[in-house]
mmCIF file of C-alpha atoms in Angstrom:
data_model
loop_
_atom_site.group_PDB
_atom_site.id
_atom_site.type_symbol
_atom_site.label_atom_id
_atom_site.label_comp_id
_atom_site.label_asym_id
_atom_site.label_seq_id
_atom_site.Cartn_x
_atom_site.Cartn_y
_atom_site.Cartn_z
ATOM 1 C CA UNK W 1 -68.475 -51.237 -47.590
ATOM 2 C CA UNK W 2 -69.304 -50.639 -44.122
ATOM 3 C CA UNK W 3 -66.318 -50.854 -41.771
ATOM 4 C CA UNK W 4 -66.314 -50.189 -38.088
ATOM 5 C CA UNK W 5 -62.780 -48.279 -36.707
ATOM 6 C CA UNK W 6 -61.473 -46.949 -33.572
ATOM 7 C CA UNK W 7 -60.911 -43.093 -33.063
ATOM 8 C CA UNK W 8 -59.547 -41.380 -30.294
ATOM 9 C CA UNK W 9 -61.843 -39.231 -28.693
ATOM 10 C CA UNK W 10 -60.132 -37.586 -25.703
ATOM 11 C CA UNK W 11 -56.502 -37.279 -24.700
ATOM 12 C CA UNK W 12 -55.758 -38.183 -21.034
ATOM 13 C CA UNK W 13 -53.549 -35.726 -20.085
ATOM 14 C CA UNK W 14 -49.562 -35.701 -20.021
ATOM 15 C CA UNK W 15 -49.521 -37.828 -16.165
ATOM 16 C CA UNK W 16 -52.850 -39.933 -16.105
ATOM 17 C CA UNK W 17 -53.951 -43.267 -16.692
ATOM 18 C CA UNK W 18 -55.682 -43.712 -19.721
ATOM 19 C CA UNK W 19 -59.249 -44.967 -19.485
ATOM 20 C CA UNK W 20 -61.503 -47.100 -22.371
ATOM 21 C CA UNK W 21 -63.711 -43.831 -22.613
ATOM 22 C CA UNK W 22 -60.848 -42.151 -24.506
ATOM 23 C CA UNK W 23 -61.191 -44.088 -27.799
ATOM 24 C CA UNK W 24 -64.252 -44.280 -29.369
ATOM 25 C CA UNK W 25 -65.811 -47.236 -31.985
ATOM 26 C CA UNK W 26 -67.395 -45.855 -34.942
ATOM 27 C CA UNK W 27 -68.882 -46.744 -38.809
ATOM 28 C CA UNK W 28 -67.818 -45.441 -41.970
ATOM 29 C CA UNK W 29 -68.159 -46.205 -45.345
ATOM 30 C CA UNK W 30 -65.144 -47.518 -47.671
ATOM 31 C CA UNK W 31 -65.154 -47.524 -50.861
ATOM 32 C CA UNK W 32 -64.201 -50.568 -52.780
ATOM 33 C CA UNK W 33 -62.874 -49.287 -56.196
ATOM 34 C CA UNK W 34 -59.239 -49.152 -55.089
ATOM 35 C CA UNK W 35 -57.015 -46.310 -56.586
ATOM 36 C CA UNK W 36 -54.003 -47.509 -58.049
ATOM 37 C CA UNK W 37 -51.376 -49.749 -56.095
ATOM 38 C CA UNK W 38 -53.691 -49.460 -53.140
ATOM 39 C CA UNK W 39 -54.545 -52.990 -51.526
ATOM 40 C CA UNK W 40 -57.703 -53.840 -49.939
ATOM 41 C CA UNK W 41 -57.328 -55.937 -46.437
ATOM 42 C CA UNK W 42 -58.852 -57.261 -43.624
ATOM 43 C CA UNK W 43 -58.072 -56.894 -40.515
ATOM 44 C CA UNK W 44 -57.433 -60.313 -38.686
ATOM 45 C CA UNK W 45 -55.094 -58.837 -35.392
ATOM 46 C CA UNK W 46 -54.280 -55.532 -34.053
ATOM 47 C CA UNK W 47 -51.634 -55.375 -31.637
ATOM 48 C CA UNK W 48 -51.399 -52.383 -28.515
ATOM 49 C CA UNK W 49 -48.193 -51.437 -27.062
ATOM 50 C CA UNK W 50 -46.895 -49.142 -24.120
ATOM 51 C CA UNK W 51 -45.155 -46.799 -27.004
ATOM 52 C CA UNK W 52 -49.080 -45.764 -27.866
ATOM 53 C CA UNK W 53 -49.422 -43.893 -24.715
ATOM 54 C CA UNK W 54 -46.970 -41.364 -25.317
ATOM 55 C CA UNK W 55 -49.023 -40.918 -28.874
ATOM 56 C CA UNK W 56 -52.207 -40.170 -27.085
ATOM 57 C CA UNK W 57 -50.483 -36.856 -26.141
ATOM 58 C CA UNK W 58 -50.335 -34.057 -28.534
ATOM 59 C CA UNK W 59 -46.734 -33.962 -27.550
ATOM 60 C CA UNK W 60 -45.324 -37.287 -27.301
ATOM 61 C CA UNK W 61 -42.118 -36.474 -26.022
ATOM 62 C CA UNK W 62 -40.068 -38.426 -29.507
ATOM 63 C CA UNK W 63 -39.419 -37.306 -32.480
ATOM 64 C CA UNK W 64 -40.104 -40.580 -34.253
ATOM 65 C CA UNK W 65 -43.304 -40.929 -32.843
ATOM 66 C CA UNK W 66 -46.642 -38.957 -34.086
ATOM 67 C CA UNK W 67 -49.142 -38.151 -32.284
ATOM 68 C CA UNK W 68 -52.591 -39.858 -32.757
ATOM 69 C CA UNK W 69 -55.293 -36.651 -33.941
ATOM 70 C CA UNK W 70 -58.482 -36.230 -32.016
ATOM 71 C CA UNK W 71 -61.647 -38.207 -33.493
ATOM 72 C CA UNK W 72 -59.075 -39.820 -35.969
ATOM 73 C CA UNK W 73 -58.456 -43.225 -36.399
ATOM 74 C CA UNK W 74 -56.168 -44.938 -34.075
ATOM 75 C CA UNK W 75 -53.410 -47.404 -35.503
ATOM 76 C CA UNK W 76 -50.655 -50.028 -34.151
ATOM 77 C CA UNK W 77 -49.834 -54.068 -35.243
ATOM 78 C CA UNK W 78 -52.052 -55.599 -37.377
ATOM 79 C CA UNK W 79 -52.366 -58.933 -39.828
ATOM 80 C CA UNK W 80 -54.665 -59.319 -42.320
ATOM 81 C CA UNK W 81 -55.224 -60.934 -45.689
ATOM 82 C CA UNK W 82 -55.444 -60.536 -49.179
ATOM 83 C CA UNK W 83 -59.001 -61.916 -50.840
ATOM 84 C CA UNK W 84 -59.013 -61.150 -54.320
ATOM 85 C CA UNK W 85 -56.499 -60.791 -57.492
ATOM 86 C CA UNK W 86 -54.866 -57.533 -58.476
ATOM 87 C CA UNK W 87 -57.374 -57.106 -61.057
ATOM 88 C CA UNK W 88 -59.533 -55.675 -57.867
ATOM 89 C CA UNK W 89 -62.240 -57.943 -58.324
ATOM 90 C CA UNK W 90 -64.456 -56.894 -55.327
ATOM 91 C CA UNK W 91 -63.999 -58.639 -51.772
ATOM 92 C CA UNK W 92 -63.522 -61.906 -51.847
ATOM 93 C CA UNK W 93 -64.246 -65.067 -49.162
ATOM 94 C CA UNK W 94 -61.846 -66.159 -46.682
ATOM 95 C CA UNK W 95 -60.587 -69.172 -47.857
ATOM 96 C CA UNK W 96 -58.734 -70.547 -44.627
ATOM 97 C CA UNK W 97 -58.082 -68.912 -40.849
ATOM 98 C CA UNK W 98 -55.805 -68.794 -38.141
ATOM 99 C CA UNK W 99 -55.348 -71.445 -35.952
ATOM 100 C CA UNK W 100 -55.573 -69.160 -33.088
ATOM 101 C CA UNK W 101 -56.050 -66.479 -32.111
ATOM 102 C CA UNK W 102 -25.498 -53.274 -22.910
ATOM 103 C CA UNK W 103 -22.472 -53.320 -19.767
ATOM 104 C CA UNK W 104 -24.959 -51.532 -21.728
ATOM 105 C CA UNK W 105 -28.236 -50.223 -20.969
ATOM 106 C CA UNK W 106 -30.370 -51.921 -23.568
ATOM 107 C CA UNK W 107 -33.043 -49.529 -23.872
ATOM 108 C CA UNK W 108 -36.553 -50.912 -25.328
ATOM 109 C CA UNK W 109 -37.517 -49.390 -28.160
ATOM 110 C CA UNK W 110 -41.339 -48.130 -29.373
ATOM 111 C CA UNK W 111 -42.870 -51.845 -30.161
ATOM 112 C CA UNK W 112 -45.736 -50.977 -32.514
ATOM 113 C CA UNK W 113 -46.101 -54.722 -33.323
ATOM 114 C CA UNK W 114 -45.121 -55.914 -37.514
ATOM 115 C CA UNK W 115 -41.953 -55.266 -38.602
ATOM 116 C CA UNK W 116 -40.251 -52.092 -38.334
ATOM 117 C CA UNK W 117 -39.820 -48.841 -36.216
ATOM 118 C CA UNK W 118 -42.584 -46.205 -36.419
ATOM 119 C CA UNK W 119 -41.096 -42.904 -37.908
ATOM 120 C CA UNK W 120 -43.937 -41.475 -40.114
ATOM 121 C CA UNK W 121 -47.492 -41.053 -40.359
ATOM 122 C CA UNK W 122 -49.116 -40.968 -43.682
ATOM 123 C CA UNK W 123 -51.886 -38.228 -44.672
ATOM 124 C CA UNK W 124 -54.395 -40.982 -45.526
ATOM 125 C CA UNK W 125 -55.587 -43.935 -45.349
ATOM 126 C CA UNK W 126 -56.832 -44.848 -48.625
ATOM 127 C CA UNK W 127 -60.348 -44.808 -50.718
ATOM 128 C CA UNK W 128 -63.408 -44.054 -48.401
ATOM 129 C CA UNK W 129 -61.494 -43.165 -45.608
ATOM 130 C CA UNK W 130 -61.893 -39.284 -44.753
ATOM 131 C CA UNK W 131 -59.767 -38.952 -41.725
ATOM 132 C CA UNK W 132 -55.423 -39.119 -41.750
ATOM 133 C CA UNK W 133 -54.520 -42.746 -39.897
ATOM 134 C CA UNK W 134 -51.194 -42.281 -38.062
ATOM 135 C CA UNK W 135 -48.752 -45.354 -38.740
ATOM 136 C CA UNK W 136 -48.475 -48.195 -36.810
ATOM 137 C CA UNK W 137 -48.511 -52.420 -37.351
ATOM 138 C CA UNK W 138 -50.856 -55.126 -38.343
ATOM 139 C CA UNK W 139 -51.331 -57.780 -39.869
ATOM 140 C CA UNK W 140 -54.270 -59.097 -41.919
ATOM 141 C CA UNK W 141 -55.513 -60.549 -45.221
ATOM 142 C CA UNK W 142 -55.894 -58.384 -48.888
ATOM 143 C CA UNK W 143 -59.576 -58.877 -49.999
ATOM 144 C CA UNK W 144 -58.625 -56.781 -53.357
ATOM 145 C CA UNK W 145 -55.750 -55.385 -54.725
ATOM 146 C CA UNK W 146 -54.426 -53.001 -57.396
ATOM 147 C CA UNK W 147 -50.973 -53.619 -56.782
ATOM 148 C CA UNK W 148 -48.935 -56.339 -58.462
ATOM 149 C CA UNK W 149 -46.856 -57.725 -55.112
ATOM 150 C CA UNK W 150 -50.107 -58.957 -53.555
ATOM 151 C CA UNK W 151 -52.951 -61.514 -54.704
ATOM 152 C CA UNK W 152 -56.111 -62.818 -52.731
ATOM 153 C CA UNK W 153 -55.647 -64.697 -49.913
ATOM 154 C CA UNK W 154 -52.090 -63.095 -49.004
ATOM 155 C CA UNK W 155 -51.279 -62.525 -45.353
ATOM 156 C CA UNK W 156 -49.922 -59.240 -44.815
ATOM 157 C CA UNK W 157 -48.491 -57.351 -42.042
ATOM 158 C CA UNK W 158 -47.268 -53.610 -41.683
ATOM 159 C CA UNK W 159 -46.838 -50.804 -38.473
ATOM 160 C CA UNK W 160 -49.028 -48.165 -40.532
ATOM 161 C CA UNK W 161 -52.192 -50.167 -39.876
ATOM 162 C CA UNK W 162 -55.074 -48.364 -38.928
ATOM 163 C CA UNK W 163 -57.668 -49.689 -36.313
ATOM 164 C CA UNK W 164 -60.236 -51.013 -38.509
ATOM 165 C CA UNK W 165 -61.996 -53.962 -40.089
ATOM 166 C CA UNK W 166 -61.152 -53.402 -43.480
ATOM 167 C CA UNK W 167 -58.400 -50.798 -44.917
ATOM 168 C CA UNK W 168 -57.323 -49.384 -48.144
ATOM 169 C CA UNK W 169 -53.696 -49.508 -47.515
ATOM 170 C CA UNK W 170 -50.959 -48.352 -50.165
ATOM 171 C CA UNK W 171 -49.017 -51.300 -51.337
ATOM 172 C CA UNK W 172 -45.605 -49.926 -50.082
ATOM 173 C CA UNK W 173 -46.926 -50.122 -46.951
ATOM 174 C CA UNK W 174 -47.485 -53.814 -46.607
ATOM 175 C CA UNK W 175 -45.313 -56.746 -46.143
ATOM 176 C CA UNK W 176 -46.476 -60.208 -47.040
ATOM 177 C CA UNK W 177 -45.834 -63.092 -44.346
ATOM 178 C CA UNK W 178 -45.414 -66.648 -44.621
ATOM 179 C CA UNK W 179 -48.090 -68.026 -42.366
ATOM 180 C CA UNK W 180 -46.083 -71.817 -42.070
ATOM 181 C CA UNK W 181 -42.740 -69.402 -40.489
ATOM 182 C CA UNK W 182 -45.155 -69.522 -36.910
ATOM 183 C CA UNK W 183 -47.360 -72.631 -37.457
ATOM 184 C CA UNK W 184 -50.234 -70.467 -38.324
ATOM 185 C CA UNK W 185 -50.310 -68.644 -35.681
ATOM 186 C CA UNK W 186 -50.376 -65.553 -37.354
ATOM 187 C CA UNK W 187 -50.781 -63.057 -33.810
ATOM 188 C CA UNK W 188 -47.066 -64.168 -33.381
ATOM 189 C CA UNK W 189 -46.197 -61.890 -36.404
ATOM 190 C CA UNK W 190 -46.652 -59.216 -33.990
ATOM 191 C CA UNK W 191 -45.142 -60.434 -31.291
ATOM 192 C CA UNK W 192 -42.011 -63.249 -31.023
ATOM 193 C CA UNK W 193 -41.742 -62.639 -35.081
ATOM 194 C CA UNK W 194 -42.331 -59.157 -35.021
ATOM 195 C CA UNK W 195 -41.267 -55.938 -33.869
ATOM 196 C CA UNK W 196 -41.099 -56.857 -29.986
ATOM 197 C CA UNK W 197 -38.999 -60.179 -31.151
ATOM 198 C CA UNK W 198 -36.563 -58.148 -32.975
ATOM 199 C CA UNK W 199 -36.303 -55.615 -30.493
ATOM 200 C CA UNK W 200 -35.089 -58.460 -28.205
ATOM 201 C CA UNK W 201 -32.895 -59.926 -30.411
ATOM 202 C CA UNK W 202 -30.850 -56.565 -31.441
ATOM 203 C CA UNK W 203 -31.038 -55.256 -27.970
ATOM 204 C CA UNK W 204 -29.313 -58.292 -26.759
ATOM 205 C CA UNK W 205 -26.981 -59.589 -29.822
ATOM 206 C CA UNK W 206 -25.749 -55.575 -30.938
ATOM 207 C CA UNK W 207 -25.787 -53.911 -27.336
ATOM 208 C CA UNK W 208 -25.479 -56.473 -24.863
ATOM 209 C CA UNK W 209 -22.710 -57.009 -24.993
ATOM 210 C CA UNK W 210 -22.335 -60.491 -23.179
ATOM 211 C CA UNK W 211 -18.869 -61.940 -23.357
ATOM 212 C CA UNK W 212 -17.984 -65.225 -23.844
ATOM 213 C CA UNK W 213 -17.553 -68.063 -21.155
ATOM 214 C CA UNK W 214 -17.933 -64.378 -18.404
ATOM 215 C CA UNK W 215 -20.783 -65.935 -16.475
ATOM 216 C CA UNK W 216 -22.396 -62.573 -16.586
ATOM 217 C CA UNK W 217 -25.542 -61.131 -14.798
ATOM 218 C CA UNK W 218 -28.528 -60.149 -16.880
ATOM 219 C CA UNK W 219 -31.455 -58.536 -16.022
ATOM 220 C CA UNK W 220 -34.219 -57.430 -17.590
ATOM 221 C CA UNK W 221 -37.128 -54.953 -16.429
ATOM 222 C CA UNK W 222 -40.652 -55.314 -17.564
ATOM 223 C CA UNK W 223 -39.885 -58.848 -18.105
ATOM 224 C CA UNK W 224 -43.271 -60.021 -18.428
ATOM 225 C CA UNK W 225 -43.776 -57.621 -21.480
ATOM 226 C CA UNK W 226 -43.868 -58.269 -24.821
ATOM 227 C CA UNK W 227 -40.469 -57.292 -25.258
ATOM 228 C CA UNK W 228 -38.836 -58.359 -22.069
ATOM 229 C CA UNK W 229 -39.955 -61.771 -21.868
ATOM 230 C CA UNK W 230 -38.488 -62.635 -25.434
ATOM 231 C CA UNK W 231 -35.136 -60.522 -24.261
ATOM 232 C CA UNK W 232 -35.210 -62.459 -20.977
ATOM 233 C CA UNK W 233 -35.593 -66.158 -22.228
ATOM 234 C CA UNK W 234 -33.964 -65.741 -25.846
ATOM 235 C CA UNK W 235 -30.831 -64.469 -23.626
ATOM 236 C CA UNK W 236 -31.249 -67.635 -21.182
ATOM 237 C CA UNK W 237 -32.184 -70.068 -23.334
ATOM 238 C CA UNK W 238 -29.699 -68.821 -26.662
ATOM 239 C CA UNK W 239 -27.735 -65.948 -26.007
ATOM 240 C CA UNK W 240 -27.176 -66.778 -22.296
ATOM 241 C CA UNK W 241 -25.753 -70.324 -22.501
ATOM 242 C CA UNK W 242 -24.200 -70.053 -25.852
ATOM 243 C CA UNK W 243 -22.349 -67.098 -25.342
ATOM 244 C CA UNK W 244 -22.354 -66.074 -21.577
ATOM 245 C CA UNK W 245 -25.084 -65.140 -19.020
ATOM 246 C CA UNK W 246 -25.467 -67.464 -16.888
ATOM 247 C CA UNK W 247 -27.763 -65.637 -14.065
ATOM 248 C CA UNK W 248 -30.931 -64.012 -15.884
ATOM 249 C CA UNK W 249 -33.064 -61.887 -13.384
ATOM 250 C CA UNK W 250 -36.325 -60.710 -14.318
ATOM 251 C CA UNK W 251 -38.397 -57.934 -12.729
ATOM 252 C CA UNK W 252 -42.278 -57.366 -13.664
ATOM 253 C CA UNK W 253 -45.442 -56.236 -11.053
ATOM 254 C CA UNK W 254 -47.395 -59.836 -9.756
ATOM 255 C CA UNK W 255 -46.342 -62.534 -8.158
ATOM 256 C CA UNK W 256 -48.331 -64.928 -11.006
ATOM 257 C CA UNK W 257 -46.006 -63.204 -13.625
ATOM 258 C CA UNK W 258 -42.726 -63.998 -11.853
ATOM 259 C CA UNK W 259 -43.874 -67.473 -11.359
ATOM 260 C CA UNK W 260 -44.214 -67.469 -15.013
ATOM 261 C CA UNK W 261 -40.579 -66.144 -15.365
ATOM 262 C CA UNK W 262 -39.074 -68.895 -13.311
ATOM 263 C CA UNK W 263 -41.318 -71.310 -14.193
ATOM 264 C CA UNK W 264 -42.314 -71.676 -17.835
ATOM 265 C CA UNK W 265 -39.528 -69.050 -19.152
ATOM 266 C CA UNK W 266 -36.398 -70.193 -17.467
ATOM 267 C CA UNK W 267 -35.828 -67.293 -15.521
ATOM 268 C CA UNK W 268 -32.991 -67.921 -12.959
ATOM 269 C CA UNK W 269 -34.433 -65.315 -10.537
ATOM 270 C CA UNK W 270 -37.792 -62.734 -10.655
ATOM 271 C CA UNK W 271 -38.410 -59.637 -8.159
ATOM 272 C CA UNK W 272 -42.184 -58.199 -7.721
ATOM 273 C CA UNK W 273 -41.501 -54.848 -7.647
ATOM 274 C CA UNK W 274 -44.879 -53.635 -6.181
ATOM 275 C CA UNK W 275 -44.296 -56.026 -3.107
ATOM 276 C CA UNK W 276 -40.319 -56.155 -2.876
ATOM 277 C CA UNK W 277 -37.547 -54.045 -2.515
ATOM 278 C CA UNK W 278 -36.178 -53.959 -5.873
ATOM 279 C CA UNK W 279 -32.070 -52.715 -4.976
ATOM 280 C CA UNK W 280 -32.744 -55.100 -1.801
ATOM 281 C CA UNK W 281 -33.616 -58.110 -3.790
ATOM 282 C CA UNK W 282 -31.076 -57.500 -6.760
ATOM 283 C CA UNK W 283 -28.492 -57.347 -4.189
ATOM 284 C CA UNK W 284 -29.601 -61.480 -3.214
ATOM 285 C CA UNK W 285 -30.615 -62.571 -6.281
ATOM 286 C CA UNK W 286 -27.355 -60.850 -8.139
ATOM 287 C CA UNK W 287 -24.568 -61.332 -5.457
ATOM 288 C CA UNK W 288 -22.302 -60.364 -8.433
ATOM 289 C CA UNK W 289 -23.533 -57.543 -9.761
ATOM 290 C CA UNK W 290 -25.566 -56.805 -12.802
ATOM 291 C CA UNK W 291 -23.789 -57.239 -16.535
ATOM 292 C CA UNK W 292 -25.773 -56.874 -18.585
ATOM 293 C CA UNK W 293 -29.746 -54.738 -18.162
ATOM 294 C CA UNK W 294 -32.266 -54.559 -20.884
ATOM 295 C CA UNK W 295 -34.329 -52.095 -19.816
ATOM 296 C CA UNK W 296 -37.874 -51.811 -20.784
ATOM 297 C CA UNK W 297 -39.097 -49.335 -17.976
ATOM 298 C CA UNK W 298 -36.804 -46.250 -16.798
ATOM 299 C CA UNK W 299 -37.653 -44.795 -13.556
ATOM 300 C CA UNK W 300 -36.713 -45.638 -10.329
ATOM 301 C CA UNK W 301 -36.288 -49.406 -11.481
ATOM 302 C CA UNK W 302 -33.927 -48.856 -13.478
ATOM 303 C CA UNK W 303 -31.877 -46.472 -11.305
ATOM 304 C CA UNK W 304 -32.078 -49.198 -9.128
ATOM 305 C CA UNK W 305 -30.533 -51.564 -11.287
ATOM 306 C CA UNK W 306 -27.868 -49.296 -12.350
ATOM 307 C CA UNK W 307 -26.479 -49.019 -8.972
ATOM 308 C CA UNK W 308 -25.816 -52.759 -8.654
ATOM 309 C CA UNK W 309 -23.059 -52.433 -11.893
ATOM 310 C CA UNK W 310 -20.173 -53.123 -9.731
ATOM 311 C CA UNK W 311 -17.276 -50.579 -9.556
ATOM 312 C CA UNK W 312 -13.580 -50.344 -7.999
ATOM 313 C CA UNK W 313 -12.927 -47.536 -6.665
ATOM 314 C CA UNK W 314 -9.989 -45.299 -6.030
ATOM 315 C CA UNK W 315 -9.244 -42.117 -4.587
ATOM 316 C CA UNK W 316 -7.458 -38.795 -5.320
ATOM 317 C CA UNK W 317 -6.235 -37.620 -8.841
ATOM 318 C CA UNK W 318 -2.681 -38.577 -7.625
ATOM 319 C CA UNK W 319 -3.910 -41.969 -8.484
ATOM 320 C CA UNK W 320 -4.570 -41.568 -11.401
ATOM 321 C CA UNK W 321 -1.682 -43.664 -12.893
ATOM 322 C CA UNK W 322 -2.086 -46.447 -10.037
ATOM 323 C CA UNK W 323 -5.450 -46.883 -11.219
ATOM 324 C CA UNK W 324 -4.796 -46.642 -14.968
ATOM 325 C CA UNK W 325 -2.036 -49.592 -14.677
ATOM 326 C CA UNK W 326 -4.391 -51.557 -12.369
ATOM 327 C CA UNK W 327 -7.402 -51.599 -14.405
ATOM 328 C CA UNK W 328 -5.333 -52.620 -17.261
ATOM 329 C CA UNK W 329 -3.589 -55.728 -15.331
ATOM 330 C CA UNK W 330 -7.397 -56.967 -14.358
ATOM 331 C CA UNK W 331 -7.496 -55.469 -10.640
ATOM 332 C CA UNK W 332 -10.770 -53.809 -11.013
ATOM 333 C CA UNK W 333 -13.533 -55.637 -10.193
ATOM 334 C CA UNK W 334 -16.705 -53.796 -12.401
ATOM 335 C CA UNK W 335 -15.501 -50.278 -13.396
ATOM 336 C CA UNK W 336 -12.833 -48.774 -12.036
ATOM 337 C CA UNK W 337 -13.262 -45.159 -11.147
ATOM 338 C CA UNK W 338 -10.931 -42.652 -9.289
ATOM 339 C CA UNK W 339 -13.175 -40.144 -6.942
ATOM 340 C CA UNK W 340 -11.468 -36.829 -7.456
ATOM 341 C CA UNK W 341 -13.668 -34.755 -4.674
ATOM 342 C CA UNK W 342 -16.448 -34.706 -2.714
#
């Protein structure tokens, strides 16, 4: 079978912007007769994710991240779908489609779309593939399978999904989806229903932190984002009035995204931070202070959200004790810290 796949062909350095020219499409030949427990899919979505930058550098600066090889195919969150029985029949035809297409810091973790966090890279991508695919998700449909778990016509998803039309994939690998869970849209399994969703969801039920009935402040960089947006308006719409933000502040880079943040994802306040001053406008948009921040960026954004979490402060280590008894009769307001010296 002839399949086309992506490769990288050029790293972009440590510090620039990558460019189309550093990936490459090519055409290779896959063979069909499966080895065993190996699954045969195609490729319906493949999803792309800030964490893949770092993995076009030979160092990518994380441990559980792999870099992506030179003229090797390129991987991240795919679906696809299962077309014949596990007797490995030969490809089969698709039988239906898609409909379409902390206080904490909370901080974002690699999003390769599916369902999982990328840790390894296999050695190989199966049967008629001759380069190593590093992991990452997809989703798609099995065409023909040696491998009991999965039958024609299965929709499957996984993060070690290499960037092709078709893929011998190991079994082990895959996880099958129920297509009715997001009304057939099956792109949502790497997105809301996916790794980005659950990113959200952790970040802001496990390190969040929000405390009942506390009003609190939340704000969320990269809003916009995969990630963000479901942190920002699962946190307004669920965590935030159930349990207690009741300001949610988003920050992302155009005016036509922050519109949508208001707008269509309930946002109670948005900041451009390529036109605005970001500690300027979080001081009027959270008179209070910031709570809670799920951040999705680092940098200067997030130092600049950082200063906003209120503190009381006191002076001299004599203090100490006044301080201590203070804090724990409720007369801080944010954290209470004693400055010792200059």
């Amino acid at each position: 079978m002839l399949v086309k796949k992506v490769v990288l062909a050029s790293r972009p350095g440590a510090n620039n912007k990558p460019v189309p020219a550093n990936f490459r499409l090519e055409e290779t030949n896959l063979a069909l007769d499966l080895q065993e427990e190996e699954v045969l899919v195609r490729t319906l979505y493949l999803s792309v994710d800030p964490y893949m930058r770092c993995r076009m550098n030979e160092d990518t600066g994380a441990e559980y991240l792999t870099p992506w090889q030179l003229c090797q195919c390129a991987d991240g969150g795919g679906v696809g779908v299962v077309e014949s029985s596990p007797d490995g029949g030969g490809v089969g035809v698709v039988e239906s489609s898609p409909d379409g297409g902390g206080v904490g810091v909370v901080e974002s973790s690699p999003d390769g779309g599916g369902v999982g966090v990328v840790e390894s890279s296999p050695d190989g991508g199966g049967v008629g593939v001759v380069e190593s695919s590093p992991d990452g998700g997809g989703v798609g449909v099995v065409e023909s399978s040696r491998h009991d778990a999965f039958c024609r016509g299965d929709v499957v998803t996984s993060f070690n999904w290499p960037w092709q039309s078709h893929a011998a994939v190991t079994g082990s690998l895959l996880h099958k989806v129920d297509p009715s869970l997001v009304d057939g849209h099956l792109s949502y399994f790497l997105g809301a229903v996916g790794m980005t969703g659950l990113t959200a969801l952790l970040g802001m039920r496990e390190k969040g932190h929000v405390t009942q009935g506390a009003n609190q402040t939340l704000v969320v960089s990269g809003a916009a984002g995969a990630c963000g947006s479901i942190a920002g308006q699962a946190s307004y719409v669920q965590i935030g009035r159930l349990d207690g933000c009741s300001r949610v502040v988003g920050i992302c880079g155009s005016e036509e995204k922050c519109k949508t943040l208001v707008e269509v994802l309930a946002f109670t306040g948005a900041i451009n931070y390529r036109r605005q001053d970001v500690a300027a406008a979080l001081r009027d948009r959270c008179p209070d202070g910031v709570d809670v921040y799920f951040d999705n960026v680092g940098g200067s954004i997030s130092d600049a959200v950082i200063a906003q979490v209120l503190e009381t402060m006191e002076y001299g280590i004599e203090n100490m004790g006044v301080a201590f008894c203070s804090m724990m009769e409720g007369g801080n307001l944010g954290k209470q810290i004693i400055k010792i010296s200059d």
